[in-house]
Short mmCIF file of C-alpha atoms and ligand atoms in Angstrom, two decimals:
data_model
loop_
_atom_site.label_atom_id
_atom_site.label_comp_id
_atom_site.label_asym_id
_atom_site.label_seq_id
_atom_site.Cartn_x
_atom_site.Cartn_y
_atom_site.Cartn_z
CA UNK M 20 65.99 -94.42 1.77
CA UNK M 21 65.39 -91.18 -0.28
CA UNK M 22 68.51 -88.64 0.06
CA UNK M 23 68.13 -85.75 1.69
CA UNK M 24 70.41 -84.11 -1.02
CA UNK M 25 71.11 -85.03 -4.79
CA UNK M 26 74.08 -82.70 -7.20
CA UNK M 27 72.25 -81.71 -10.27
CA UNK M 28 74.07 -83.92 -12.85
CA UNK M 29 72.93 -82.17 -16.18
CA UNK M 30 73.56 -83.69 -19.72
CA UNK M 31 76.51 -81.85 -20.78
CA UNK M 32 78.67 -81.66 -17.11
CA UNK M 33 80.67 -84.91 -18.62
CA UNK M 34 81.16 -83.00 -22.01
CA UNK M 35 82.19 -79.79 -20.48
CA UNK M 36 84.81 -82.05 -17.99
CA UNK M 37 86.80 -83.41 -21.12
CA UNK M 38 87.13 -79.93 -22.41
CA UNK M 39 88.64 -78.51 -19.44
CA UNK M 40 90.42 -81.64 -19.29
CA UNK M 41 91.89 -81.44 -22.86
CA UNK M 42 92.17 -77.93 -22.74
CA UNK M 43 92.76 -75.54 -19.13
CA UNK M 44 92.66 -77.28 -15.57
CA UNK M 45 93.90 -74.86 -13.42
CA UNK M 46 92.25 -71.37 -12.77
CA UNK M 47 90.62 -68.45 -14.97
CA UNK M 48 89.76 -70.76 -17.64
CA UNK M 49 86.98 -70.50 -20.62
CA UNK M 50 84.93 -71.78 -18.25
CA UNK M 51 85.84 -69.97 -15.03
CA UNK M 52 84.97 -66.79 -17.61
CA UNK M 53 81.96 -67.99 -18.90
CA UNK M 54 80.42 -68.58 -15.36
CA UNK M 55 81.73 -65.41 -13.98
CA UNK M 56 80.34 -63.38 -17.15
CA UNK M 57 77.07 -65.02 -16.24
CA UNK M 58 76.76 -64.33 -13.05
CA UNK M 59 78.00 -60.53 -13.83
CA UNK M 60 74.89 -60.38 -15.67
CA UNK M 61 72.54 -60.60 -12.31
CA UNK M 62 74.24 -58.61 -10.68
CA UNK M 63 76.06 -55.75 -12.93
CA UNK M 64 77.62 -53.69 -12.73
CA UNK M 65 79.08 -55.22 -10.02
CA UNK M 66 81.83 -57.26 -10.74
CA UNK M 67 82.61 -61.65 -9.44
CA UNK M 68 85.32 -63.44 -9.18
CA UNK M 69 84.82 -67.11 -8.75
CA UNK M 70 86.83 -68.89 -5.61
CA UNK M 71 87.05 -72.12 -3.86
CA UNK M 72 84.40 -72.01 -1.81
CA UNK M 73 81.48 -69.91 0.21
CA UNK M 74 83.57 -69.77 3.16
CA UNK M 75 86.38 -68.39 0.93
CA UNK M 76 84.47 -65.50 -0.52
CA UNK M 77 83.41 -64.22 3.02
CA UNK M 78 87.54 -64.81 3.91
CA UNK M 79 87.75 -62.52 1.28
CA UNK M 80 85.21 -60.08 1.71
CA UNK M 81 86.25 -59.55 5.63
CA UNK M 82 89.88 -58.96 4.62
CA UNK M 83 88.84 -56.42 2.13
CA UNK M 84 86.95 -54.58 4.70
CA UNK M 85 89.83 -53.68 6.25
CA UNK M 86 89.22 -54.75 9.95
CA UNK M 87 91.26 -54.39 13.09
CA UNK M 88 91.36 -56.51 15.99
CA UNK M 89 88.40 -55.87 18.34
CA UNK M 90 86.03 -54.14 15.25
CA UNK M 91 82.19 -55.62 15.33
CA UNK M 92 80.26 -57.03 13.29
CA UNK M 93 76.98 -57.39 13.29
CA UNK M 94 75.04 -60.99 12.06
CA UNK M 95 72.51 -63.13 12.98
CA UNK M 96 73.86 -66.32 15.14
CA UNK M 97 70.99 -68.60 13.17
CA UNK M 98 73.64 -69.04 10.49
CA UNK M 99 76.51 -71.67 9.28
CA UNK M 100 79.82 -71.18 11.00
CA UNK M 101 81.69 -70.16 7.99
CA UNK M 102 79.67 -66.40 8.33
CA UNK M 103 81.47 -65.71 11.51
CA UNK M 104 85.10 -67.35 10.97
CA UNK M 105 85.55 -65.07 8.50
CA UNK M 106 85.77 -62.03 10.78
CA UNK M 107 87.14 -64.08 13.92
CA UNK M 108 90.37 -64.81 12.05
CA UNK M 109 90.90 -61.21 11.56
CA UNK M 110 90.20 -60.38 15.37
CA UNK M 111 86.85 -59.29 15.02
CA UNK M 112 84.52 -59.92 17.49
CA UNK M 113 80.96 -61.06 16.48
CA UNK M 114 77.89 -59.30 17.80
CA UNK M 115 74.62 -61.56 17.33
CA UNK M 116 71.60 -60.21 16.68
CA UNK M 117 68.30 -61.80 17.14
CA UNK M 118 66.02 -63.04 14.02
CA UNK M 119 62.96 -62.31 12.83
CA UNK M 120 60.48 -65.50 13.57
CA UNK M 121 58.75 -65.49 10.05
CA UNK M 122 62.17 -65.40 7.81
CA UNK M 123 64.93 -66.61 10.54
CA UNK M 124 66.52 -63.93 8.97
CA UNK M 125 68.43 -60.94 10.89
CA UNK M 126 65.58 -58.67 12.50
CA UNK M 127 66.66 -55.37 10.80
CA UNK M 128 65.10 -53.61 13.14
CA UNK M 129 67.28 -54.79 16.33
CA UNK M 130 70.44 -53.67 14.69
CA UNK M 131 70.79 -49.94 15.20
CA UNK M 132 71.03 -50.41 18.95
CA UNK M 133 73.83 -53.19 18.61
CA UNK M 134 76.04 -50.44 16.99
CA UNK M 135 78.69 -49.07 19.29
CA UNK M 136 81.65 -46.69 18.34
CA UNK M 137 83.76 -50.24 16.97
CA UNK M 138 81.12 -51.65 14.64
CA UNK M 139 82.27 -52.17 11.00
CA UNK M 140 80.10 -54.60 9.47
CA UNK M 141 76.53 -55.85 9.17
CA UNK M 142 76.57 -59.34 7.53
CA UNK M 143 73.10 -59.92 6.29
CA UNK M 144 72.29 -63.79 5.31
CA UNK M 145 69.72 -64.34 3.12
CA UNK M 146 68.58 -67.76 4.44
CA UNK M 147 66.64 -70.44 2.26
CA UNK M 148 67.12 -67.96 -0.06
CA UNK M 149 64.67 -65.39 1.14
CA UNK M 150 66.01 -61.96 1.50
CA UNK M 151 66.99 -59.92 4.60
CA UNK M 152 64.98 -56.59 4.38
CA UNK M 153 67.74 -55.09 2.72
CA UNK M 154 66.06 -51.55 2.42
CA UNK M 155 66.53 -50.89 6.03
CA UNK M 156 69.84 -52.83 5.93
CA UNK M 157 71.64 -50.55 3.77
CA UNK M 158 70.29 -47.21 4.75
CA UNK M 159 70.76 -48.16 8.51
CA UNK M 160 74.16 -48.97 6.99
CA UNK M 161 74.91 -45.65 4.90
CA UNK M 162 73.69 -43.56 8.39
CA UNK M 163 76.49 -45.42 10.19
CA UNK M 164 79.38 -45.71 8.20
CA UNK M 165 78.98 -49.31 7.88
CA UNK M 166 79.91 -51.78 5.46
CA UNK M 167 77.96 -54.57 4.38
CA UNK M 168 78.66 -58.26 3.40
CA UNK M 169 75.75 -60.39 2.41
CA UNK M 170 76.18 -64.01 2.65
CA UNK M 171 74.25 -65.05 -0.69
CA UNK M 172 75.50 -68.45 -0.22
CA UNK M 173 72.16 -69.81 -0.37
CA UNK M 174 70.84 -67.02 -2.43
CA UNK M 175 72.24 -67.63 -6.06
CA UNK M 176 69.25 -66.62 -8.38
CA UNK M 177 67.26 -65.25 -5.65
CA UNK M 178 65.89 -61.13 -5.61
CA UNK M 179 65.22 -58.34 -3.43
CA UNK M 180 63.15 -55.90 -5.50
CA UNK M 181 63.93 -57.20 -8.13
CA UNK M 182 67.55 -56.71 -7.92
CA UNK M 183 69.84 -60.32 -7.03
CA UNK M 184 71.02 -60.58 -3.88
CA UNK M 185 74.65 -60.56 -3.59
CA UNK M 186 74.60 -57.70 -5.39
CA UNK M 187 73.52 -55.25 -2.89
CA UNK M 188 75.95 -54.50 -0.14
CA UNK M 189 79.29 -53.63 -0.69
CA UNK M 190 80.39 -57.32 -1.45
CA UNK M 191 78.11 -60.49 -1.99
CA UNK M 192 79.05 -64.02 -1.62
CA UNK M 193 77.90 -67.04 -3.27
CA UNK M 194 78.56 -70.62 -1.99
CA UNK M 195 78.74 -73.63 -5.03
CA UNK M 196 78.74 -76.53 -2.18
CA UNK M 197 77.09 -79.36 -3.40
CA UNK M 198 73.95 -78.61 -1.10
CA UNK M 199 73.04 -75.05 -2.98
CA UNK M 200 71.22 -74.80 -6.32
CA UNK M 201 74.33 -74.55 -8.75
CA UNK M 202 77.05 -76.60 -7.34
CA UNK M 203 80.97 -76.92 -7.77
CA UNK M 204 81.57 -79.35 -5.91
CA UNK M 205 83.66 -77.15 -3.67
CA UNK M 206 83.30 -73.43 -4.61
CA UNK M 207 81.55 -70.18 -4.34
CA UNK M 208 81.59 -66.68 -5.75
CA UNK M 209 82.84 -62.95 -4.45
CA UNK M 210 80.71 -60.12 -5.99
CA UNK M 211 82.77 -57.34 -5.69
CA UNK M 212 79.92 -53.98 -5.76
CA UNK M 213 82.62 -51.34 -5.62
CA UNK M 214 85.00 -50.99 -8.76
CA UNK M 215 88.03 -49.48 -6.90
CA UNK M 216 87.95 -52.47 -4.71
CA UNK M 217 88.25 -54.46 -7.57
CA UNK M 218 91.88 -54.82 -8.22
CA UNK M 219 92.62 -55.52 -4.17
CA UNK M 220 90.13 -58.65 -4.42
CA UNK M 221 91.99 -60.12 -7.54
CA UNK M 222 95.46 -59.31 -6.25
CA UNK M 223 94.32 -61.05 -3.12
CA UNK M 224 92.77 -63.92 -4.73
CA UNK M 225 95.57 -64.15 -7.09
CA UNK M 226 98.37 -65.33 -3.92
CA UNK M 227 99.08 -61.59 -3.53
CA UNK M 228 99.96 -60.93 -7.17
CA UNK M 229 98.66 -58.63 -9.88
CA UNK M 230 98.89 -61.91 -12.15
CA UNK M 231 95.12 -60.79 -13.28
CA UNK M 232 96.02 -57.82 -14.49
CA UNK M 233 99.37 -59.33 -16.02
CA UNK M 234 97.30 -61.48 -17.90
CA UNK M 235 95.14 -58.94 -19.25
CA UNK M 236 98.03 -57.21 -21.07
CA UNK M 237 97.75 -53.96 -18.52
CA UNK M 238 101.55 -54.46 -16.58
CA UNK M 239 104.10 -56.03 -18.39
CA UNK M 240 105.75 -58.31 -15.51
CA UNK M 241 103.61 -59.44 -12.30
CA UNK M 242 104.92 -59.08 -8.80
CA UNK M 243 104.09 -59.72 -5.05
CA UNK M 244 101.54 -56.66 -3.74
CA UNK M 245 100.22 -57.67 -0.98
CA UNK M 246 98.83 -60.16 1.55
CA UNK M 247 96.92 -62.71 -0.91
CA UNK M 248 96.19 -66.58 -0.85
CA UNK M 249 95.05 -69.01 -3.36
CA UNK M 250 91.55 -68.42 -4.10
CA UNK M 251 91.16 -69.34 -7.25
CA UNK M 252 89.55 -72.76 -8.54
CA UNK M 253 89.90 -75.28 -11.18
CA UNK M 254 88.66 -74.73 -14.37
CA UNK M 255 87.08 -77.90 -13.77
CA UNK M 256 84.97 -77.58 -11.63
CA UNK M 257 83.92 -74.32 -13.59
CA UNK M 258 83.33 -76.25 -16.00
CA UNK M 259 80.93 -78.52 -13.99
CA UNK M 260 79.47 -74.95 -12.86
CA UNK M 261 79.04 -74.05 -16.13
CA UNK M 262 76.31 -77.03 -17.34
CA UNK M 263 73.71 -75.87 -14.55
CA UNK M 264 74.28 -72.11 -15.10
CA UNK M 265 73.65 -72.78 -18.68
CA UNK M 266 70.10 -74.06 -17.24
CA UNK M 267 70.02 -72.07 -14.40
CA UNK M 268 66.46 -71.28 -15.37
CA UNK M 269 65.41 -74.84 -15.67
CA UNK M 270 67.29 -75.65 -12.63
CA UNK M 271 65.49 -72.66 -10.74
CA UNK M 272 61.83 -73.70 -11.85
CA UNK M 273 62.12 -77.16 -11.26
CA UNK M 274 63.25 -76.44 -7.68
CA UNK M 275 60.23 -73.83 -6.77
CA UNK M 276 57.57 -76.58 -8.63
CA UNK M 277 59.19 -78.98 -5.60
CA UNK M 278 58.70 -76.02 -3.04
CA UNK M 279 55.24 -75.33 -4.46
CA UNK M 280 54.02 -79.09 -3.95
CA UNK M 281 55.33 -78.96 -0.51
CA UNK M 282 53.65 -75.93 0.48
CA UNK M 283 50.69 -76.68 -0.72
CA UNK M 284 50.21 -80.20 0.32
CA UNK M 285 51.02 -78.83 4.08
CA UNK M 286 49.12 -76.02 3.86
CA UNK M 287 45.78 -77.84 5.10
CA UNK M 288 48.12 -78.87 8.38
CA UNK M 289 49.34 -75.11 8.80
CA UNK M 290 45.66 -74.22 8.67
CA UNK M 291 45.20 -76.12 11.91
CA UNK M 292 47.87 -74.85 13.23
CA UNK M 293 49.28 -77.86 13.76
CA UNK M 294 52.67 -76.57 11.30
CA UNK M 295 53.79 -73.35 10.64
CA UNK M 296 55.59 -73.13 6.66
CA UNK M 297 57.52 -70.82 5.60
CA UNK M 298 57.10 -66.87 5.18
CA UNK M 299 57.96 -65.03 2.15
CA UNK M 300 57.54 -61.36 2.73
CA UNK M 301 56.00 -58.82 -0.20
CA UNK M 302 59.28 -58.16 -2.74
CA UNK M 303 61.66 -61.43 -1.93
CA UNK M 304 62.06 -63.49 -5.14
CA UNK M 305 63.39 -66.72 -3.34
CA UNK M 306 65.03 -69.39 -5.61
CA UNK M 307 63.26 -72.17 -3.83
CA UNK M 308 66.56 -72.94 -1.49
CA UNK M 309 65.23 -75.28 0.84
CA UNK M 310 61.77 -75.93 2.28
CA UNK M 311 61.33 -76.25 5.92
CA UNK M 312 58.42 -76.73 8.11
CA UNK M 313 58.27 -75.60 11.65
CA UNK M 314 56.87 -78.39 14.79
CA UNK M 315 55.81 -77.18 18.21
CA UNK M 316 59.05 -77.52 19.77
CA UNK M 317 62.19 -79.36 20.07
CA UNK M 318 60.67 -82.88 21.38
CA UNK M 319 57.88 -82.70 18.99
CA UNK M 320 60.69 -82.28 16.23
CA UNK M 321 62.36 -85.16 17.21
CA UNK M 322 59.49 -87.75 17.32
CA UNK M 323 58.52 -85.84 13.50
CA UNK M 324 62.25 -86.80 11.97
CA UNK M 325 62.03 -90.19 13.41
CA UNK M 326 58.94 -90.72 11.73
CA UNK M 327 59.27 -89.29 8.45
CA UNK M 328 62.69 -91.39 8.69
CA UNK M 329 61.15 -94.81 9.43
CA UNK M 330 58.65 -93.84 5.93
CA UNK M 331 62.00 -94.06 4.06
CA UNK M 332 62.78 -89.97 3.95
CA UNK M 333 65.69 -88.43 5.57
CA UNK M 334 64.69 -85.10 6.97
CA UNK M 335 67.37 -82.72 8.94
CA UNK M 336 67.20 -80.13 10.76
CA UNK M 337 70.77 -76.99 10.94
CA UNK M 338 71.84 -74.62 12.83
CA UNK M 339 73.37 -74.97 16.51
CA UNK M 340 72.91 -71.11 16.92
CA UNK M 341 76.57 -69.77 16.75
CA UNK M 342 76.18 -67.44 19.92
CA UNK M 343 75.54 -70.63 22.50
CA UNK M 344 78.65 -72.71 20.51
CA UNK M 345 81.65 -73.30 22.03
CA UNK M 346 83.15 -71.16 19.91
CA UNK M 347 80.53 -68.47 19.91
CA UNK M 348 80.78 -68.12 23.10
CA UNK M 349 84.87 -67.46 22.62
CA UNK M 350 84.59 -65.03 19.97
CA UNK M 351 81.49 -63.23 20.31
CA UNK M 352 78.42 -62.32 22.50
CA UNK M 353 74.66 -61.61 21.88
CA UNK M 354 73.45 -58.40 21.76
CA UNK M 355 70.08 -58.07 23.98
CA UNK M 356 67.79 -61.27 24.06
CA UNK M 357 67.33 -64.25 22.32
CA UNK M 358 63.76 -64.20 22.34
CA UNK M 359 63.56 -66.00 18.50
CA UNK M 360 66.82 -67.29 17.47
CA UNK M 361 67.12 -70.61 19.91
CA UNK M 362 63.27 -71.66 20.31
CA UNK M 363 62.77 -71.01 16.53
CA UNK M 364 65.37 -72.71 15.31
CA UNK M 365 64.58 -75.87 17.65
CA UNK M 366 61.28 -76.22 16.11
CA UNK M 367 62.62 -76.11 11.90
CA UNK M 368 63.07 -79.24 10.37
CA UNK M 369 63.96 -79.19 6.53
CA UNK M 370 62.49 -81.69 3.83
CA UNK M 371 64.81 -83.20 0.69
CA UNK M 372 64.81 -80.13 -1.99
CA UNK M 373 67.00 -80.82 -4.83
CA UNK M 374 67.18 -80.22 -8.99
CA UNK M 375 64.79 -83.15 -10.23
CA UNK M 376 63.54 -84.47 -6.65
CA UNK M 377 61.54 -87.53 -7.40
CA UNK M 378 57.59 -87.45 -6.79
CA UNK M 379 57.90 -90.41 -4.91
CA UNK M 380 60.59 -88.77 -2.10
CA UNK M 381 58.71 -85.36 -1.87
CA UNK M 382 54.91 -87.65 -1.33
CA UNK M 383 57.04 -89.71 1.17
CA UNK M 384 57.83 -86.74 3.45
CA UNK M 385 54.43 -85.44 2.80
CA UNK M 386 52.60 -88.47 4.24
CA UNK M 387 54.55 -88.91 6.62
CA UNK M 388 53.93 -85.56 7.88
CA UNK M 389 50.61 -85.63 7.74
CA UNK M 390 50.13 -89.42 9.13
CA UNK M 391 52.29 -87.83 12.31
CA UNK M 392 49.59 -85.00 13.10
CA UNK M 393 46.51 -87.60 12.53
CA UNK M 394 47.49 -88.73 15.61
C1 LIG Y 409 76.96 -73.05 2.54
C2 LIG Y 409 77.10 -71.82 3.32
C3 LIG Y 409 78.34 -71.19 3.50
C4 LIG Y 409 79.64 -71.79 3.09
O1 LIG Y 409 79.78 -72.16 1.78
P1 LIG Y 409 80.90 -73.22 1.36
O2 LIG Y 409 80.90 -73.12 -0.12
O3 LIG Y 409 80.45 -74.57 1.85
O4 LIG Y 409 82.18 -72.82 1.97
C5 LIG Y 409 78.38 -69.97 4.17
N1 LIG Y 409 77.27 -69.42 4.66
C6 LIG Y 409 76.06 -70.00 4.53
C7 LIG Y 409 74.87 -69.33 5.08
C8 LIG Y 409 75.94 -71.23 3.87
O5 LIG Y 409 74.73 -71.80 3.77
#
């Protein structure tokens, strides 16, 4: 069976282990700096600190917001969980907006009426790496006072106008899971936009000490400031960071050939109109996050994952919609109707998408695919 998934394992990860090994383990090592200078230049001048994971930087980013119990904010429910558990542990409530069909991605133009007098936030998630319409976002944003955390987690190396994502709203954060393009193992990224914010975020990532700025020579002892936690990571897996960022490039191309292939092989099915594949409006620079394909409907889906399984090819399918999950359901509520986010996402199925996916596992799916809508 192909895997659905594969880490990038580049020639000098084992290399760049010892060193940390032999040299820093814990946090805000050479490599920790390297990767953070790095990803500084896509999105300067804003600023990143790297942390433990995805879910971490949007912990972050919704304490640094400032929220009271009972402030809104505003997302898509077509997301991961970790997008909303950020704000829930502060007391927020979530307000769900519906997508857009062709992205999945928060329909920019349903948000304005979903603001009330206790909306905070708008959480845009850029998902498969395409970009919300972030134009609209942030000016709909700047009218009302609002802040704005994008959830780049899938968006590393991905653009907007040719500006990165993550680097547009107020904070951005990247996820380093194992299942995004640059991987950690466990970590992710806060892109702080603001420079007077700055100092809060490492304080807080620093266990509530200004240990950063201790460090840098600027206070001569370091003390407790304020609520913080432990956000840091190892230098080792920095270090692992560090030999795909060094090829980020490579990494990024070979991903988008994979993407290419798919949509191009499919495209002959999506011109029946047996498939629909996926949109990529005018000024999104995606970074080839994951390819889906979209069936008929739910039961059709099912029969199409069971196939392309029995060819050898795991194919999967994400997310429950947050607004009709248990917990959705306790924490927040959906603003106007759900014409998109439920039937849409019952009809995506995603196909393996990795650094280096073999020939053989991407003609698998394909065949399989079309074999299925031969009849
Ligand atoms: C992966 C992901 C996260 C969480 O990232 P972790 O590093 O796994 O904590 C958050 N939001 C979205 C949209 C994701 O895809």
């Amino acid at each position: 069976m192909f895997p659905f998934n594969r880490a990038p394992c580049p020639d000098r990860a084992a290399l760049y282990l010892e060193q940390a090994l032999k040299g820093q383990v814990s946090g805000d090592g050479p490599f920790t700096k390297k990767c953070s200078a790095w990803l500084e230049g896509l999105v300067a001048p804003a600023k990143v600190l790297l942390t433990t994971s995805g879910s971490h930087a949007l912990e972050m980013a919704a304490r640094l917001c400032g929220l009271a119990p009972g402030d809104e904010v505003l997302m898509a429910s077509y997301t991961f969980s970790s997008t909303a558990n950020a704000f829930t542990a502060l007391g927020a409530r979530v307000v769900f907006v519906d997508i857009r069909p062709d992205t999945m991605n928060l329909d920019e133009g349903l948000i304005e009426e979903a603001i009330t007098e206790r909306t905070r936030v708008v959480v845009p998630m850029h998902y498969a790496g395409v970009a919300c319409e972030m134009a609209a976002i942030l000016e709909i944003a700047r009218r009302h006072n609002l802040l704005v955390v994008e959830d780049a987690a899938q968006a590393v190396m991905a653009g907007y106008r040719g500006r990165a994502l993550g680097g547009l709203g107020d904070f951005g954060c990247y996820s380093f899971h194992e299942t995004k393009n640059y991987c950690m193992g466990e970590g992710g990224a806060l892109v702080v936009s603001d420079a007077a914010r700055l100092e809060s975020a490492e304080i807080m990532r620093e266990k509530g000490t200004n240990r950063s700025q201790f460090f840098r020579g600027q206070v001569d002892k370091y003390s407790w400031m304020d609520w913080g936690s432990s956000y840091l990571p190892s230098d080792l897996n920095a270090a692992y960071l560090w030999s795909q960022l060094e090829i980020a490039e490579e990494i990024r191309l070979n991903r988008l050939a994979s993407w290419t292939r798919y949509r191009q092989e499919l495209t002959p099915l999506a011109e029946r109109g047996a498939i629909e594949l996926p949109v990529v409006p005018d000024g999104c620079e995606h970074n080839a996050h994951l390819f889906y394909i979209k069936a008929a409907d739910l039961e059709e889906r099912s029969r199409l994952i069971a196939r392309i399984k029995q060819r050898g090819c795991l194919a999967v399918y994400h997310y429950v919609p947050l607004h009709s999950a248990p917990a959705g359901l306790k924490f927040g509520r959906f603003h106007g109707r759900d014409r998109f986010t439920t039937s849409e996402s019952e009809r995506l199925l995603r196909l393996p998408l990795y650094y280096r996916l073999e020939e053989e596992a991407l003609e698998t799916a394909v065949q399989a695919i079309i074999s299925f809508y031969r009849g």
